[in-house]
Tab-separated table of C-alpha atoms in Angstrom:
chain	number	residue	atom	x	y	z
R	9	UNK	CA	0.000	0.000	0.000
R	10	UNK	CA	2.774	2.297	0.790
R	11	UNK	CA	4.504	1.670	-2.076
R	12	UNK	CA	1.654	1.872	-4.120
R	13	UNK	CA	0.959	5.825	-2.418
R	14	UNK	CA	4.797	6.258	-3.211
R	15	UNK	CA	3.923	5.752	-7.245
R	16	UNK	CA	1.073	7.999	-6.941
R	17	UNK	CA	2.980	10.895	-5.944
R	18	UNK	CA	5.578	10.469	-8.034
R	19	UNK	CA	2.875	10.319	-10.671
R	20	UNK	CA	1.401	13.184	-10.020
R	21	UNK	CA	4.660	15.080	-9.150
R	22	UNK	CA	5.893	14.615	-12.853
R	23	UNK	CA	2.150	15.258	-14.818
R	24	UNK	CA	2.500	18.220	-12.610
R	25	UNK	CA	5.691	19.258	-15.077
R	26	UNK	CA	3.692	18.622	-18.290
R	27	UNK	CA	2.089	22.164	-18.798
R	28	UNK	CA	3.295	24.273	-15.207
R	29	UNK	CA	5.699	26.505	-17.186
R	30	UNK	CA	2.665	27.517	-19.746
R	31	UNK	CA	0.337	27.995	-17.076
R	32	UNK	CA	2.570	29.878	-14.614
R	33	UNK	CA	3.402	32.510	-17.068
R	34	UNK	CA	-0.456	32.739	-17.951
R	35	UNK	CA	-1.680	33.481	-14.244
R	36	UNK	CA	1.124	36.100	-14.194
R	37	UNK	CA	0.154	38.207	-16.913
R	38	UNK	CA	-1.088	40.799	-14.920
R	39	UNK	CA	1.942	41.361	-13.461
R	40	UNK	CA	3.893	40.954	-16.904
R	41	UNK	CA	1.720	43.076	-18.815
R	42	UNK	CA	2.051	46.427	-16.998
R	43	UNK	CA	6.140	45.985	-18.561
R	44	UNK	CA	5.990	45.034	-21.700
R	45	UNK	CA	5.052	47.048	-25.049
R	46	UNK	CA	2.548	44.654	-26.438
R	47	UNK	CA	0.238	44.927	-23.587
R	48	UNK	CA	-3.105	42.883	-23.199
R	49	UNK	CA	-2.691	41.955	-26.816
R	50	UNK	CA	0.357	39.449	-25.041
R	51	UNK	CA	-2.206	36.505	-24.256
R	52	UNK	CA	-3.162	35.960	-28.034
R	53	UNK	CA	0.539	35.843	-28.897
R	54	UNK	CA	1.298	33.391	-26.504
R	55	UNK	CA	-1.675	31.324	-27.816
R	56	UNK	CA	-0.095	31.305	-31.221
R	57	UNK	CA	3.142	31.159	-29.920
R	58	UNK	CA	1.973	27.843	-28.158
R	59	UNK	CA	1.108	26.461	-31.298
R	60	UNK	CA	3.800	27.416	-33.209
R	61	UNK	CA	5.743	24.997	-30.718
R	62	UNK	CA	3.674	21.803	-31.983
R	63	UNK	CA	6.627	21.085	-34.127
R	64	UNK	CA	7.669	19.248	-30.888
R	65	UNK	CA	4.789	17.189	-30.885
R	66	UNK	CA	4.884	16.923	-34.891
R	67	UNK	CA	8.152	15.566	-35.018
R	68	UNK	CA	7.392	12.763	-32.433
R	69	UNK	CA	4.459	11.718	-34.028
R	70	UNK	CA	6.068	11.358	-37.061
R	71	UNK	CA	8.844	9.570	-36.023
R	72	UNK	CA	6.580	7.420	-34.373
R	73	UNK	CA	5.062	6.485	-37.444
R	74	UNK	CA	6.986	6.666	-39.767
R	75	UNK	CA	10.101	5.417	-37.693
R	76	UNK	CA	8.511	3.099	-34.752
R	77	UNK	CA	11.173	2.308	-32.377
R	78	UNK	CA	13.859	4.942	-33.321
R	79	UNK	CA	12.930	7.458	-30.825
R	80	UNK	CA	14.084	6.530	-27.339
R	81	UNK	CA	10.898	7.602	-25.301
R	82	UNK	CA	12.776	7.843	-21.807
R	83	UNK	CA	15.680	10.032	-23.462
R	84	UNK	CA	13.405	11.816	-24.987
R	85	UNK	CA	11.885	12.890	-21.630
R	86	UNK	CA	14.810	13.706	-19.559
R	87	UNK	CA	15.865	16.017	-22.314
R	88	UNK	CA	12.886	18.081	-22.849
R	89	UNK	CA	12.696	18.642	-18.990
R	90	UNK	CA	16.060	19.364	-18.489
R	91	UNK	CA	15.101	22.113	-21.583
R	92	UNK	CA	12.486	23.034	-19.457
R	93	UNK	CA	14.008	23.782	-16.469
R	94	UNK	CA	16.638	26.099	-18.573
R	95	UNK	CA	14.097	28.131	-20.182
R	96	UNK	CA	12.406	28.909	-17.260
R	97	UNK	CA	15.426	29.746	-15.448
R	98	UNK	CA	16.687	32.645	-18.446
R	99	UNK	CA	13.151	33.193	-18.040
R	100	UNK	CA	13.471	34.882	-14.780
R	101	UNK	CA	16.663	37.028	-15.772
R	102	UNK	CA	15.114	38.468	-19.301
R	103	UNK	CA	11.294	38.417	-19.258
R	104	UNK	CA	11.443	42.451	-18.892
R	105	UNK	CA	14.219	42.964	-21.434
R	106	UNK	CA	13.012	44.655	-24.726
R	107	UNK	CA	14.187	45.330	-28.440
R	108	UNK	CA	13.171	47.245	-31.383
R	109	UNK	CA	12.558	45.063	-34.418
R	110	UNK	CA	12.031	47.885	-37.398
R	111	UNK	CA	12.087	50.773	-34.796
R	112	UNK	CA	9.315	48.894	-32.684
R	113	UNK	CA	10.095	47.877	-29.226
R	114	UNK	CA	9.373	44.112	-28.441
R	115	UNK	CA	9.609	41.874	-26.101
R	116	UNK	CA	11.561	39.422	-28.323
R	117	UNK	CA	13.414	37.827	-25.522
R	118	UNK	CA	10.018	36.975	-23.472
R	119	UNK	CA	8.428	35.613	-26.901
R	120	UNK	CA	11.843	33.539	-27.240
R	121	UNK	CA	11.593	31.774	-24.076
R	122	UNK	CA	7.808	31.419	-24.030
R	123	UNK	CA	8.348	29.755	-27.324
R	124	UNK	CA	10.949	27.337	-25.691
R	125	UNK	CA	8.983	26.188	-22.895
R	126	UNK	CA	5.862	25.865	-25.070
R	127	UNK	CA	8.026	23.207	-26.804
R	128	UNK	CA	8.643	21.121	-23.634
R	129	UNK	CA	5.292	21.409	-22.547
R	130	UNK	CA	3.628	20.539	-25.775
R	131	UNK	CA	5.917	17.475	-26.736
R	132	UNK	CA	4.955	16.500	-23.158
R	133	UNK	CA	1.701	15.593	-24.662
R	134	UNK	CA	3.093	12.826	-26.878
R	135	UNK	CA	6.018	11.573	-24.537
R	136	UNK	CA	4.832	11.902	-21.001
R	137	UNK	CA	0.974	10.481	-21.544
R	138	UNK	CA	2.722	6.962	-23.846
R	139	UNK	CA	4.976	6.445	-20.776
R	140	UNK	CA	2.690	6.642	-18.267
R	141	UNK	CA	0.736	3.624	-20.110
R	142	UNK	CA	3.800	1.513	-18.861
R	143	UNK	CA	2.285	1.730	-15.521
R	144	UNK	CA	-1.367	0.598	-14.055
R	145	UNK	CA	-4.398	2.266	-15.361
R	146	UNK	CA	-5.128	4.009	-11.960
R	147	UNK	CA	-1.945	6.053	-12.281
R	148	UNK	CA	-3.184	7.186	-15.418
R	149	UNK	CA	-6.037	8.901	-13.385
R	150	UNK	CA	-3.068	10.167	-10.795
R	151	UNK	CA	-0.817	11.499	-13.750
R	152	UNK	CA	-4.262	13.885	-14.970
R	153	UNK	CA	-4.467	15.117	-11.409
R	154	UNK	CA	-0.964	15.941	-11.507
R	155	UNK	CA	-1.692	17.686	-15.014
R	156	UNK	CA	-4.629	19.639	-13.297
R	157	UNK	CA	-2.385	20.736	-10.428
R	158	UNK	CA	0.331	22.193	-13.065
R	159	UNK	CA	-2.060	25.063	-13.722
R	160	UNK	CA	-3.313	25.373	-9.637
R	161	UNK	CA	-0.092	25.694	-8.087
R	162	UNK	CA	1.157	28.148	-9.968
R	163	UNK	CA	-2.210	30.227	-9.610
R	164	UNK	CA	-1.806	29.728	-5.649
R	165	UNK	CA	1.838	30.683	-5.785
R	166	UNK	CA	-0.101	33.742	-7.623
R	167	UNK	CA	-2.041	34.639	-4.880
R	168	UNK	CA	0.382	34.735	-2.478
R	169	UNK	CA	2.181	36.745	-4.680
R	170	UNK	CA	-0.718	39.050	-4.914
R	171	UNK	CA	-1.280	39.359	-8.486
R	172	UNK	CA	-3.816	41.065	-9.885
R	173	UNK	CA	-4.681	43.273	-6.253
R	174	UNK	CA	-5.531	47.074	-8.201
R	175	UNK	CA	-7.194	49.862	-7.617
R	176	UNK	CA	-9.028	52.342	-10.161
R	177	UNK	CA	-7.699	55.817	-9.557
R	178	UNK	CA	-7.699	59.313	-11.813
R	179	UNK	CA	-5.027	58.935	-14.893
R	180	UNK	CA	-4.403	62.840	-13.579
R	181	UNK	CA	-2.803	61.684	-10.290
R	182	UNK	CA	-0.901	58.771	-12.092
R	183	UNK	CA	0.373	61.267	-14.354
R	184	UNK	CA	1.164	63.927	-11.931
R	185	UNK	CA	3.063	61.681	-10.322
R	186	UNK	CA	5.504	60.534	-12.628
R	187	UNK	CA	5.825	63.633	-14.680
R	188	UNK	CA	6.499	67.243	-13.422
R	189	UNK	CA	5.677	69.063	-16.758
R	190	UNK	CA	2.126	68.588	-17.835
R	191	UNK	CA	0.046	70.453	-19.940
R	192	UNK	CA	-3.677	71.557	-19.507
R	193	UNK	CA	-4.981	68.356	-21.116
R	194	UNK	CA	-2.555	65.889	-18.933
R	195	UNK	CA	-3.722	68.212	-15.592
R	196	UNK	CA	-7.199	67.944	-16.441
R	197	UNK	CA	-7.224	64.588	-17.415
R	198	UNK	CA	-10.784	62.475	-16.016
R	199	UNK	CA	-10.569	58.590	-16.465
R	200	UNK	CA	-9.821	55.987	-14.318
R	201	UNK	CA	-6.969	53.585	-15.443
R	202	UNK	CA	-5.776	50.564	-13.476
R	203	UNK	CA	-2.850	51.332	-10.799
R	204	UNK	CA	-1.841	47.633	-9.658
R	205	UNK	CA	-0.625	47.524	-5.999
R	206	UNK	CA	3.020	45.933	-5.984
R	207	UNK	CA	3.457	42.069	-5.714
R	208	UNK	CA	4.811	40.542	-2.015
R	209	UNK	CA	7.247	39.134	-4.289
R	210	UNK	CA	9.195	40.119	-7.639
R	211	UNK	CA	8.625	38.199	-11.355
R	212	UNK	CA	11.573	36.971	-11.299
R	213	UNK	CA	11.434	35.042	-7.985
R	214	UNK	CA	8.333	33.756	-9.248
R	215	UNK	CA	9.633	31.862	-12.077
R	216	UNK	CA	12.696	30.843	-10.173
R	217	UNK	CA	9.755	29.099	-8.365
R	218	UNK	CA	8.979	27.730	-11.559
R	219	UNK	CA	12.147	26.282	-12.454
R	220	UNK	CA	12.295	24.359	-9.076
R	221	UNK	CA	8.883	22.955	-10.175
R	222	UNK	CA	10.312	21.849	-13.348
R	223	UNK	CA	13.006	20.321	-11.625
R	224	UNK	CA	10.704	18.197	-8.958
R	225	UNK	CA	9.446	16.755	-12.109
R	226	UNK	CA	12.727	16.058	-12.834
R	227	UNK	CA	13.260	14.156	-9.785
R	228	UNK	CA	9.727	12.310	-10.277
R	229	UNK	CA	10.482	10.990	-13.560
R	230	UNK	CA	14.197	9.582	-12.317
R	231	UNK	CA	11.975	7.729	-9.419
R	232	UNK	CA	9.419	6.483	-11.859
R	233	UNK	CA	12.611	4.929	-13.696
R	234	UNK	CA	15.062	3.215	-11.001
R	235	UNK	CA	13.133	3.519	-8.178
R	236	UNK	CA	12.342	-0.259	-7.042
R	237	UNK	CA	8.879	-0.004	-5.409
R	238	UNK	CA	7.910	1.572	-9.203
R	239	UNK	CA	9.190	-1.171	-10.729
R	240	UNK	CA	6.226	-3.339	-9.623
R	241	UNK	CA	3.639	-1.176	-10.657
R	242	UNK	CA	3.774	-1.576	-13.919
R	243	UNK	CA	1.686	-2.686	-15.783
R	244	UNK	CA	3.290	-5.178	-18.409
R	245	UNK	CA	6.997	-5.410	-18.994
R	246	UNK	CA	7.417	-2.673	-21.862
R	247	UNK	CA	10.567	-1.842	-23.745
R	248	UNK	CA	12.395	0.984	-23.748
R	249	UNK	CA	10.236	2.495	-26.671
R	250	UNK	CA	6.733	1.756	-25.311
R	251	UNK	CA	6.189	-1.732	-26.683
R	252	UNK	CA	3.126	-2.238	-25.739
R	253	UNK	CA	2.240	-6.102	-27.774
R	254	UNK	CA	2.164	-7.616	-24.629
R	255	UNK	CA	-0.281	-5.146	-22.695
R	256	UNK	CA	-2.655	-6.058	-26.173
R	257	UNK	CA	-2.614	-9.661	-25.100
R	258	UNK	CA	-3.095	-9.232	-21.691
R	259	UNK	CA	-5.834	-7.003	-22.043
R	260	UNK	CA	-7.629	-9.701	-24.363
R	261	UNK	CA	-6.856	-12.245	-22.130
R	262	UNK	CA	-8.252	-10.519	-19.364
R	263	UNK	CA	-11.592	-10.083	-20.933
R	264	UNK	CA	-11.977	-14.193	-22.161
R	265	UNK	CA	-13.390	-15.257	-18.599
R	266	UNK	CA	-16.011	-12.426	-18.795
R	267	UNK	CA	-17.141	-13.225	-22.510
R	268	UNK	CA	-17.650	-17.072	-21.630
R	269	UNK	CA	-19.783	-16.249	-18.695
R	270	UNK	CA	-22.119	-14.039	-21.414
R	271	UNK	CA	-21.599	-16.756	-24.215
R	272	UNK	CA	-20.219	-13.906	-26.677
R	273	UNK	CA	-17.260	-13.869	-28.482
R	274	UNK	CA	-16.460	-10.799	-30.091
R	275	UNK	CA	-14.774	-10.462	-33.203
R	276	UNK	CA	-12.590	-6.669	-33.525
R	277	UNK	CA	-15.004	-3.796	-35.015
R	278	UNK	CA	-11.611	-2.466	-36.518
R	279	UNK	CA	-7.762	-2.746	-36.631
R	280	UNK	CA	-7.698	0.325	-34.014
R	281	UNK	CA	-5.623	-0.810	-30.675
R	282	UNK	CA	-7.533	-3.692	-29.728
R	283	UNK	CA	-9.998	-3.652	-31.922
R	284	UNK	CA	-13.196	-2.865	-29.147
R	285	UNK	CA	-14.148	0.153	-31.715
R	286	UNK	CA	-15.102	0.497	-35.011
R	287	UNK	CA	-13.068	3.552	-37.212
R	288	UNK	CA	-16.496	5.730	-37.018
R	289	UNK	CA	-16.350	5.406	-33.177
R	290	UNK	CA	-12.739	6.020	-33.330
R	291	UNK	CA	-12.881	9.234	-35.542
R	292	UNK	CA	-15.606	10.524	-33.087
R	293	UNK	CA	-13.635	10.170	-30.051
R	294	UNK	CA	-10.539	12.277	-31.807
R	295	UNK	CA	-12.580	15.006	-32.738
R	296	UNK	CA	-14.526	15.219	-29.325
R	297	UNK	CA	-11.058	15.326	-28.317
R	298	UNK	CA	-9.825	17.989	-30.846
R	299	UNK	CA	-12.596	20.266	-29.805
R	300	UNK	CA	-12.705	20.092	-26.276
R	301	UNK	CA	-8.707	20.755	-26.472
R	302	UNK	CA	-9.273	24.242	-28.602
R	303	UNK	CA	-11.936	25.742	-26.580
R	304	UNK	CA	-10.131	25.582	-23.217
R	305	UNK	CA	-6.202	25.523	-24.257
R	306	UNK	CA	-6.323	28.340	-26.934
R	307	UNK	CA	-10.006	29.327	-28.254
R	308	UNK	CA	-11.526	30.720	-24.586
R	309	UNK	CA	-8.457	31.834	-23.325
R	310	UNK	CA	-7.178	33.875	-26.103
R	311	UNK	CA	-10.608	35.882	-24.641
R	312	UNK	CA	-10.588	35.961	-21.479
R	313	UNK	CA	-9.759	39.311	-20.353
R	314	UNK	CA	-12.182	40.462	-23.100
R	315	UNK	CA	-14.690	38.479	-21.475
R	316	UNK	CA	-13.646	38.881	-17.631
R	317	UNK	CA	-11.858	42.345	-16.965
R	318	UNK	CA	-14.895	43.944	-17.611
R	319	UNK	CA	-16.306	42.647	-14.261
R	320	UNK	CA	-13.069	43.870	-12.361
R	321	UNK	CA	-9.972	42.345	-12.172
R	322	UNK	CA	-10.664	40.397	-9.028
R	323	UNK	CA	-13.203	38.926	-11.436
R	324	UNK	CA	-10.265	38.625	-14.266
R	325	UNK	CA	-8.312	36.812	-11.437
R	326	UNK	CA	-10.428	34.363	-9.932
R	327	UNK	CA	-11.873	33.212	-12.959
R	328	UNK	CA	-8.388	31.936	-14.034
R	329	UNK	CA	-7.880	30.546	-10.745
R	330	UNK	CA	-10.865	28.611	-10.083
R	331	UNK	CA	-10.471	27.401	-13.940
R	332	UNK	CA	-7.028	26.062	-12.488
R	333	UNK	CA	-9.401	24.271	-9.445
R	334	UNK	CA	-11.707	22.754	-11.565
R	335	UNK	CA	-9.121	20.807	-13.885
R	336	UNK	CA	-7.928	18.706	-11.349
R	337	UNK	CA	-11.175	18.127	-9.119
R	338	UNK	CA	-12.492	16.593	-12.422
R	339	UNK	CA	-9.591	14.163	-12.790
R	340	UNK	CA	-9.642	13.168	-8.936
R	341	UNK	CA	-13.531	12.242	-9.471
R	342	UNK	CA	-12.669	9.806	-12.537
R	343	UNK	CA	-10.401	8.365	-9.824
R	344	UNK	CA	-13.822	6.978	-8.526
R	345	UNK	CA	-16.117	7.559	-10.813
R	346	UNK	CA	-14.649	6.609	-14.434
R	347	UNK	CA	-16.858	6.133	-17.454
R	348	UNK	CA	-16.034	4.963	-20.947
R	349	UNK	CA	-19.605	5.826	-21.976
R	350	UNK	CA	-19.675	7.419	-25.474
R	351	UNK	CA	-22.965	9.023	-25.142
R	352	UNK	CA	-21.598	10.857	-22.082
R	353	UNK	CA	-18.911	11.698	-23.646
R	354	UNK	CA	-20.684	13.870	-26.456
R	355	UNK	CA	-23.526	15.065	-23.838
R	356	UNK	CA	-20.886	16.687	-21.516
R	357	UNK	CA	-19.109	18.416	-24.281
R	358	UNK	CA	-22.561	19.877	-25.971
R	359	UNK	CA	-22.907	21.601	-21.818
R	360	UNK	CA	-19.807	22.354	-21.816
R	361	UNK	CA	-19.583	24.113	-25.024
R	362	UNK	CA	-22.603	25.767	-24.365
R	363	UNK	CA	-20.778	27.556	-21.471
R	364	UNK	CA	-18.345	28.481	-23.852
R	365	UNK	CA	-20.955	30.068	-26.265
R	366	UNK	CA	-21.893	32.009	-22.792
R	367	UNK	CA	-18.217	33.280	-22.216
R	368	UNK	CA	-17.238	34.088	-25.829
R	369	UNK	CA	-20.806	36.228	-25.963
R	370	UNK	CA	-19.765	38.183	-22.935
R	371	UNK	CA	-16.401	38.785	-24.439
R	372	UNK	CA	-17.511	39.625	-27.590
R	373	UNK	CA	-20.178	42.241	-25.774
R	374	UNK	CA	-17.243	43.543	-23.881
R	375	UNK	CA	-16.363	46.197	-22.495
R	376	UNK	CA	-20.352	46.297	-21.896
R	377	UNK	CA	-21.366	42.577	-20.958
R	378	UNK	CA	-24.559	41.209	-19.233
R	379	UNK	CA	-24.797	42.110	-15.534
R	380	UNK	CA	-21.557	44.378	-16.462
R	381	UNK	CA	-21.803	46.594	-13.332
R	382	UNK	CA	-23.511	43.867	-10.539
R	383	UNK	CA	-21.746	41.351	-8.184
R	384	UNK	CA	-23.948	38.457	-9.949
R	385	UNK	CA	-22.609	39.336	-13.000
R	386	UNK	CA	-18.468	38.961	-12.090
R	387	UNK	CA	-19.515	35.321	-9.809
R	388	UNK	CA	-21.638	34.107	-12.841
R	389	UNK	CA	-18.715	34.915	-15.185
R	390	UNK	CA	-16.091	33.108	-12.781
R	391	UNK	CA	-18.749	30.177	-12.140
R	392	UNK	CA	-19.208	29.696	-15.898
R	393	UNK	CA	-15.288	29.537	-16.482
R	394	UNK	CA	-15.062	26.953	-13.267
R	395	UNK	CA	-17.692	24.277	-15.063
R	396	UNK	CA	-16.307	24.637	-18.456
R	397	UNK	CA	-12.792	23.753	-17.406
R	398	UNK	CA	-14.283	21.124	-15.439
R	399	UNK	CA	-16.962	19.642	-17.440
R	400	UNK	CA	-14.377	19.395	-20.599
R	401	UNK	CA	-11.638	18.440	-18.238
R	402	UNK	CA	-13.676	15.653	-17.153
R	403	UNK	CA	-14.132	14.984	-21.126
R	404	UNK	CA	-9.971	15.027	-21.386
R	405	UNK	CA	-10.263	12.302	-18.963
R	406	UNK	CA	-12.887	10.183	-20.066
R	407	UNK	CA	-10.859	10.311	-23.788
R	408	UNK	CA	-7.804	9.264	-21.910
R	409	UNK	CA	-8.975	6.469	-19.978
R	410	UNK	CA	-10.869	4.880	-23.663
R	411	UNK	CA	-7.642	5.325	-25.514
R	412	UNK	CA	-5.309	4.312	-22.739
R	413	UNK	CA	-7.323	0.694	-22.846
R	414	UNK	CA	-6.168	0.459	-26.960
R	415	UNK	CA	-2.287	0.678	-26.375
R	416	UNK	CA	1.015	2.811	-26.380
R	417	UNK	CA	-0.179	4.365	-30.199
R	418	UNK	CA	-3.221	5.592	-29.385
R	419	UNK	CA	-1.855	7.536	-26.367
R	420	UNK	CA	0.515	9.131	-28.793
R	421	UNK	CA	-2.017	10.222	-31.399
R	422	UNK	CA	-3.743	11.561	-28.509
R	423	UNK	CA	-0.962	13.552	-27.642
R	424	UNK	CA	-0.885	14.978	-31.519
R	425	UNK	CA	-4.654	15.675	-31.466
R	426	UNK	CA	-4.855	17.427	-28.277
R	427	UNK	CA	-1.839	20.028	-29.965
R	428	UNK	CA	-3.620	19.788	-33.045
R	429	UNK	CA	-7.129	20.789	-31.234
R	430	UNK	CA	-5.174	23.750	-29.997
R	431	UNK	CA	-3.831	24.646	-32.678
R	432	UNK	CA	-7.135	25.403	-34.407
R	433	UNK	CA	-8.659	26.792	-31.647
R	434	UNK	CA	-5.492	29.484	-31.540
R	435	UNK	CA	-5.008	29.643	-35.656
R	436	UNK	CA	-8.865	30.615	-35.334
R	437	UNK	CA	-8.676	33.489	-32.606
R	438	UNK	CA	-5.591	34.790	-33.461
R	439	UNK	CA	-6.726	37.020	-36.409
R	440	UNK	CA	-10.399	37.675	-34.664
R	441	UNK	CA	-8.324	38.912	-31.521
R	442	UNK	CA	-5.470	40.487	-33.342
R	443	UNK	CA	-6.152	41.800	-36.977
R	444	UNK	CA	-10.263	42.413	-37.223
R	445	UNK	CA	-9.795	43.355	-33.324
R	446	UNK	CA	-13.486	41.805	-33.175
R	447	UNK	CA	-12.824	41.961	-29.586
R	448	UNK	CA	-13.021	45.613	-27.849
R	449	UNK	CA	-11.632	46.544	-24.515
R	450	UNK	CA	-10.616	44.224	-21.489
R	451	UNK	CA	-10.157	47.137	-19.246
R	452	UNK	CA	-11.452	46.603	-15.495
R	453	UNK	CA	-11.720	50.454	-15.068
R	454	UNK	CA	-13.715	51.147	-18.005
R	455	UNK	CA	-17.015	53.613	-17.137
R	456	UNK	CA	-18.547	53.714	-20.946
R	457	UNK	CA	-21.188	50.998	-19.572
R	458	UNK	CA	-23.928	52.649	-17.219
């Protein structure tokens, strides 16, 4: 029992590496935002950004297809973390720094490293999700906890940090404050603008904070390897490239008793995994998975402030953080409660894209939403970001469990889905956000709404 509690942590410990660079710098983007020229435009680059590091992921799945076996999976691992952990540590040094690219200033070096870490965290997708399936199924559910947690910690580091505490004030007082020579129109000046309160800690100690994180998963995944308790977890004996042949004939093995006591013998629907689905079922899975993955990695959140800052920042804030909650209270309830049901599968994601119609129609209303200047109307907005993360979350899950059952490949063409999911979902919102600017204003002091 201890031993098996041992595995657990360790499982969750390294899913908790898979995506806590991405999210980190996401919940601190109020903090990054007030320093760097590109302003709240910054969270639909770093969705394209994101995507523009699925050449990770691409190159894995290709070489997993095209050259099956080449890739050590294990190597593979320890060298995009150990990538990780240096990205996030230059991170800390230059995400201020600025240059002018054609006489506009940029923050090139910021974009740089986001794009670096983007790459570790998306190839995580198609390494770290295949090597868990060398272990039992229930650390599966223990490695999607850990996933959930890599975008709460770093929210609750967040709030002890403080980000996001404002206040509205005059722009006259900001201005007479850091300028001594003003003219009539600066003196006389009448709108409220945002004046953040300073953080109980600096950026830069928050993604040192980061890096340690990266490196725990570091540590996890050396346990999961050598450590001897682990070693009787797993599942099947697998080599070192995720040979999962064995697992197959276990699996069908494991199912002859139960088909003799019904009298059924069940010839495979398809040549997909083990063969339990036919290549309609199997197409509708992937794209329930495609579009659950580009409404909450890259189509919502590209959004967000358009749809939240309205309400207040506070609003703004929790809204990311209890979207960081919900993630992995959905994956500890599969722990207990796991379905492979199909039909669930599609009526969770019609609710939960519903909510999403909700939040992209407040964000396209901004800066004058529903309810824009009530209390209901910022909880209803942060309660409506909570169950879509954790409706579709609970999707993720249900997708992961279905395809962990048909073997190592169908983990790693989840991996590629989920990247290519986001990839739409950002490829889509980029130019809406960016170059028709179909969304207006994300400002929490904005008075233009009565």
């Amino acid at each position: 029992m201890a031993m098996s509690i041992l595995t657990h942590v360790l499982a969750s410990l390294f899913g908790m590496g898979s995506w806590v660079t991405i999210c980190g710098v996401w919940v601190e983007l109020p903090l990054i935002v007030p320093h760097v020229p590109e302003g709240w435009y910054l969270p639909s680059y770093l969705s394209v950004i994101v995507q523009i590091a699925n050449i990770g992921p691409l190159f894995i799945t290709l070489m997993h297809r095209f050259r099956p076996g080449t890739l050590n999976e294990t190597a593979v691992i320890y060298f995009i973390v150990g990538f990780g952990i240096l990205a996030s540590f230059f991170l800390a040094f230059f995400w201020s720094e600025t240059v002018a690219v054609r006489g506009v200033e940029c923050s090139l070096p910021l974009l740089l490293l986001i794009f670096f870490i983007s790459i570790v965290d998306c190839t995580s997708s198609v390494t770290f999700l295949p090597f868990m399936a060398q272990l039992k199924a229930e650390y599966l559910m223990t490695y999607y906890i850990g996933e959930g947690l890599s975008g709460l910690v770093p929210a609750l580091m967040a709030m002890v940090q403080g980000v996001g505490v404002m206040e509205c004030v005059n722009a006259s007082q900001i201005l007479r404050s850091n300028e001594t020579h003003l003219n009539d129109s600066e003196k006389d000046a009448n709108y409220l603008v945002p004046h953040y309160q300073p953080a109980n800690f600096s950026v830069e100690a928050y993604f040192f904070f980061l890096t340690a994180m990266m490196v725990v998963c570091l540590v996890a995944f050396l346990l999961l390897n050598y450590h001897p308790a682990v070693a009787r977890e797993h599942s099947n004996n697998t080599n070192g490239n995720g040979d999962h042949t064995s697992l197959r004939k276990n699996k069908r093995s494991e199912q002859k008793p139960m088909m003799r006591s019904q009298k059924i013998i069940e010839k495979p629907r398809s040549t997909f995994g083990t063969g339990r689905y036919t290549w309609i079922q199997v197409v509708y899975i992937y794209i329930i998975l495609a579009w659950v993955n580009a409404l909450t990695n890259t189509g919502l959140p590209s959004v967000q402030s358009y749809a939240c800052l309205p309400y207040g920042d506070q609003a703004y804030h929790w809204s990311a953080t209890m979207a960081n909650v919900a993630n992995p209270i959905a994956c500890f309830i599969t722990m207990f409660y796991t379905q492979r049901s199909l039909v669930l599968m599609g009526v969770l994601t019609s609710i939960g894209s519903l909510i999403g119609v909700f939040i992209m129609s407040m964000a396209v209303l901004s800066p004058c939403p529903l309810l824009v200047n009530e209390t209901s109307g910022a909880i209803i907005i942060v309660l409506a970001w909570f169950f879509f993360i954790f409706i579709l979350s609970y999707v993720k899950v249900i997708v992961a469990v279905i395809l962990r059952d048909e073997g190592h490949s169908a983990l790693v063409w989840c991996g590629a889905v989920v990247q290519l999911g986001s990839m739409l979902g950002a490829v889509t919102m980029f130019p809406l956000v960016n170059v028709f600017e179909f969304f207006t204003s994300g400002d929490p002091c904005n008075t233009n709404c009565q």
